[in-house]
mmCIF file of C-alpha atoms in Angstrom:
data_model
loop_
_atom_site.group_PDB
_atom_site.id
_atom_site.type_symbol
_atom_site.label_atom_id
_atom_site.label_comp_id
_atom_site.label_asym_id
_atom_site.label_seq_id
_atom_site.Cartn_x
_atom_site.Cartn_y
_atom_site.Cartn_z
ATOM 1 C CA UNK A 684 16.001 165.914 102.697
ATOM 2 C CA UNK A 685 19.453 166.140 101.043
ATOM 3 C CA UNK A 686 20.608 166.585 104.465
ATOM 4 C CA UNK A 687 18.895 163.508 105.618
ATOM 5 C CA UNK A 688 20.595 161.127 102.686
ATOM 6 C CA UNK A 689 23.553 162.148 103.244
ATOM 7 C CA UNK A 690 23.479 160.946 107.075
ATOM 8 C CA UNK A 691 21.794 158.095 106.151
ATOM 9 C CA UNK A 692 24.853 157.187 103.790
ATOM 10 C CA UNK A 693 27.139 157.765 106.350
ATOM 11 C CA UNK A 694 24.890 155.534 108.505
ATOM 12 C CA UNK A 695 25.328 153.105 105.885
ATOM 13 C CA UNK A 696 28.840 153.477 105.104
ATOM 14 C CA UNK A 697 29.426 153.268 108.517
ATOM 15 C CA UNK A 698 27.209 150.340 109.594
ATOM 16 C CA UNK A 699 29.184 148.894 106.627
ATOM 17 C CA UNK A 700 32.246 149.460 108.216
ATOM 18 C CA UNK A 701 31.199 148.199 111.596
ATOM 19 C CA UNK A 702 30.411 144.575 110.027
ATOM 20 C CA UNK A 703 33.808 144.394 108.355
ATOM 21 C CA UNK A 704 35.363 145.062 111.311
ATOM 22 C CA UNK A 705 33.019 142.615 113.230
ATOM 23 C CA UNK A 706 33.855 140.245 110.156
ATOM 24 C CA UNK A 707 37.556 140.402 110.799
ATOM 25 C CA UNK A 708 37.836 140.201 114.193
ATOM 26 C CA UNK A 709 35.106 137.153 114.069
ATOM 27 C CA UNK A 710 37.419 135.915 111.029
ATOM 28 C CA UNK A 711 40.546 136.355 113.843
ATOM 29 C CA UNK A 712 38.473 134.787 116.659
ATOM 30 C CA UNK A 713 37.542 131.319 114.883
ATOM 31 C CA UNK A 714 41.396 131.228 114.220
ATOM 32 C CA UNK A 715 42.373 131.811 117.523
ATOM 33 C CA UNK A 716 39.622 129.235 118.432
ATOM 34 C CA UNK A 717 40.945 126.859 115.838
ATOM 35 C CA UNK A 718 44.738 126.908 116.969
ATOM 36 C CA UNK A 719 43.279 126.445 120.485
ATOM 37 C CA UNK A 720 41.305 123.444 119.764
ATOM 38 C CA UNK A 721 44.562 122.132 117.593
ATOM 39 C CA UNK A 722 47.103 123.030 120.890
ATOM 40 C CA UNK A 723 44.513 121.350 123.361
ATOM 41 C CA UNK A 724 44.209 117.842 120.838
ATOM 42 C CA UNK A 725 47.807 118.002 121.522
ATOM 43 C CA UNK A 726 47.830 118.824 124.941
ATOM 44 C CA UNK A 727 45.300 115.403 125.089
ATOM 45 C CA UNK A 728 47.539 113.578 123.058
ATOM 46 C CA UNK A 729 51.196 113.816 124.949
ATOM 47 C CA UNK A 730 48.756 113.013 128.617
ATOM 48 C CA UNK A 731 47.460 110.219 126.628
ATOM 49 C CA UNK A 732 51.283 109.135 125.574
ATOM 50 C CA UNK A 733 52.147 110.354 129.218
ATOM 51 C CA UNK A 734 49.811 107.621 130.759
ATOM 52 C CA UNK A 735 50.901 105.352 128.361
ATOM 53 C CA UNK A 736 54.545 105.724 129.901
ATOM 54 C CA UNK A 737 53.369 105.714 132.838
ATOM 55 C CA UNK A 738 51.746 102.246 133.048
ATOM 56 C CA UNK A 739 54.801 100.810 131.049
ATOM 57 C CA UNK A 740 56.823 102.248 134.437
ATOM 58 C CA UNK A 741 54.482 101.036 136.685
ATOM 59 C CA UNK A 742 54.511 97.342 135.048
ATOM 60 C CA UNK A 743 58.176 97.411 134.775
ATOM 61 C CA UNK A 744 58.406 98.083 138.220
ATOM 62 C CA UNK A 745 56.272 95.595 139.295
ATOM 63 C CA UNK A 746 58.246 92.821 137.439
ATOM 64 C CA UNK A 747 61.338 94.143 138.895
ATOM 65 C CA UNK A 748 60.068 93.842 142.644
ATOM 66 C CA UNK A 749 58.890 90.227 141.988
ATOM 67 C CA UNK A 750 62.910 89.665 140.298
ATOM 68 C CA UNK A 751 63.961 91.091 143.693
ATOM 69 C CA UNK A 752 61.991 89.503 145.552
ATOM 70 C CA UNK A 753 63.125 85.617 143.376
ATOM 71 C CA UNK A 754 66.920 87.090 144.094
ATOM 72 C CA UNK A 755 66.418 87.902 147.668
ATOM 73 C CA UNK A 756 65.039 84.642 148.500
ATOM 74 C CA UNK A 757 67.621 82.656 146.050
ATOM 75 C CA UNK A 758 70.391 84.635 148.248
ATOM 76 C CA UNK A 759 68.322 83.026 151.375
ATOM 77 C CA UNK A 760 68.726 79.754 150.158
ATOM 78 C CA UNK A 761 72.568 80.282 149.114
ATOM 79 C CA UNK A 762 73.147 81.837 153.024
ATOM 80 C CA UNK A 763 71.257 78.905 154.376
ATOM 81 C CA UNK A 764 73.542 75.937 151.730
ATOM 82 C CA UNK A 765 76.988 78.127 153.079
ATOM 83 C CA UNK A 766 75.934 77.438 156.540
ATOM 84 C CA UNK A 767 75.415 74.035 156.336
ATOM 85 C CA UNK A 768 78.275 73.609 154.635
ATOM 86 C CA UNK A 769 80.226 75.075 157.045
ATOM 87 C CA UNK A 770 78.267 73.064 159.460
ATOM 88 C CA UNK A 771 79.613 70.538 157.679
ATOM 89 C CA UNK A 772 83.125 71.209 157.339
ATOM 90 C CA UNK A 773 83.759 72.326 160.599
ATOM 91 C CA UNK A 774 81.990 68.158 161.836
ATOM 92 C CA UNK A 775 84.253 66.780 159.138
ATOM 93 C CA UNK A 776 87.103 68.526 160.774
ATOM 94 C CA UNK A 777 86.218 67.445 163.915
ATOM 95 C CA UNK A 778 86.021 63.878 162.909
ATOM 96 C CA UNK A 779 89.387 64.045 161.451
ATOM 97 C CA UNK A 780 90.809 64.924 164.731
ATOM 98 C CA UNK A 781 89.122 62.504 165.886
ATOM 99 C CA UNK A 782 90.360 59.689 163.946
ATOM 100 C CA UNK A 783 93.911 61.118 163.819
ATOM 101 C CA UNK A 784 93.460 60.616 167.339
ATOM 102 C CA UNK A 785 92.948 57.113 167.612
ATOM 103 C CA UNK A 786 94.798 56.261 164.987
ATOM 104 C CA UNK A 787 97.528 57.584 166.945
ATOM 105 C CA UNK A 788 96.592 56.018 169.762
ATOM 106 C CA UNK A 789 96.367 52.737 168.143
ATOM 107 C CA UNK A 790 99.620 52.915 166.966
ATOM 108 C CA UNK A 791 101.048 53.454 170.453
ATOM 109 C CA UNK A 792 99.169 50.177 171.311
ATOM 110 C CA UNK A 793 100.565 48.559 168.319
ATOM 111 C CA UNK A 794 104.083 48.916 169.273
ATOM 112 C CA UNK A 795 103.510 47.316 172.795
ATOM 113 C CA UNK A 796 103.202 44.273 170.707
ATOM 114 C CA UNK A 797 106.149 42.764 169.407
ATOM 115 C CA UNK A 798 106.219 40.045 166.563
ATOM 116 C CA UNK A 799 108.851 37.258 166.619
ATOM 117 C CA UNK A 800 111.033 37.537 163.735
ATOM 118 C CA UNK A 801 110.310 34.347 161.319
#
């Protein structure tokens, strides 16, 4: 019987041992699951700032594609006011020779006529 309590103590003891051991390492596990949960609320956090950034680029670049497009067409309208002006210029010249022309001309007939001396 001796015999018997004696194993039964080291059952004990043992069994004892077993659950702090079990104790620890489940002590260990909810702190690994803890710093986990902490790293993946993080991990959710920056994609959440991420996305955030994100749509900021997005919008930015859409505003910036509708300034290009307002430039690109003001530069249209520039092109097409240069070319008209040049239009312009180049019929304003043209009339200038023109006059220059026959105001030459009419000067040569001018100086068939004579005037009498008063």
């Amino acid at each position: 019987m001796r015999n018997l309590a004696e194993k039964s103590a080291q059952a004990a003891k043992q069994a004892g041992d077993l659950i702090g051991e079990s104790t620890q390492k489940i002590g260990a596990g909810v702190q690994e699951t803890e710093q986990a949960a902490a790293l993946l609320q993080k991990v959710t956090q920056g994609s959440g700032e991420i996305s955030e950034a994100i749509k900021q680029i997005e919008e930015a670049s859409t505003q910036q594609a509708a300034a290009i497009e307002q430039i690109t067409l003001g530069l249209g309208q520039v092109s097409d006011v240069v070319q008209n002006n040049a239009a312009t210029a180049q019929q304003s010249s043209a009339s200038s020779e023109e006059l220059s022309a026959q105001a030459s001309l009419l000067q040569q007939e001018m100086q068939k006529f004579q005037l009498k001396d008063q």
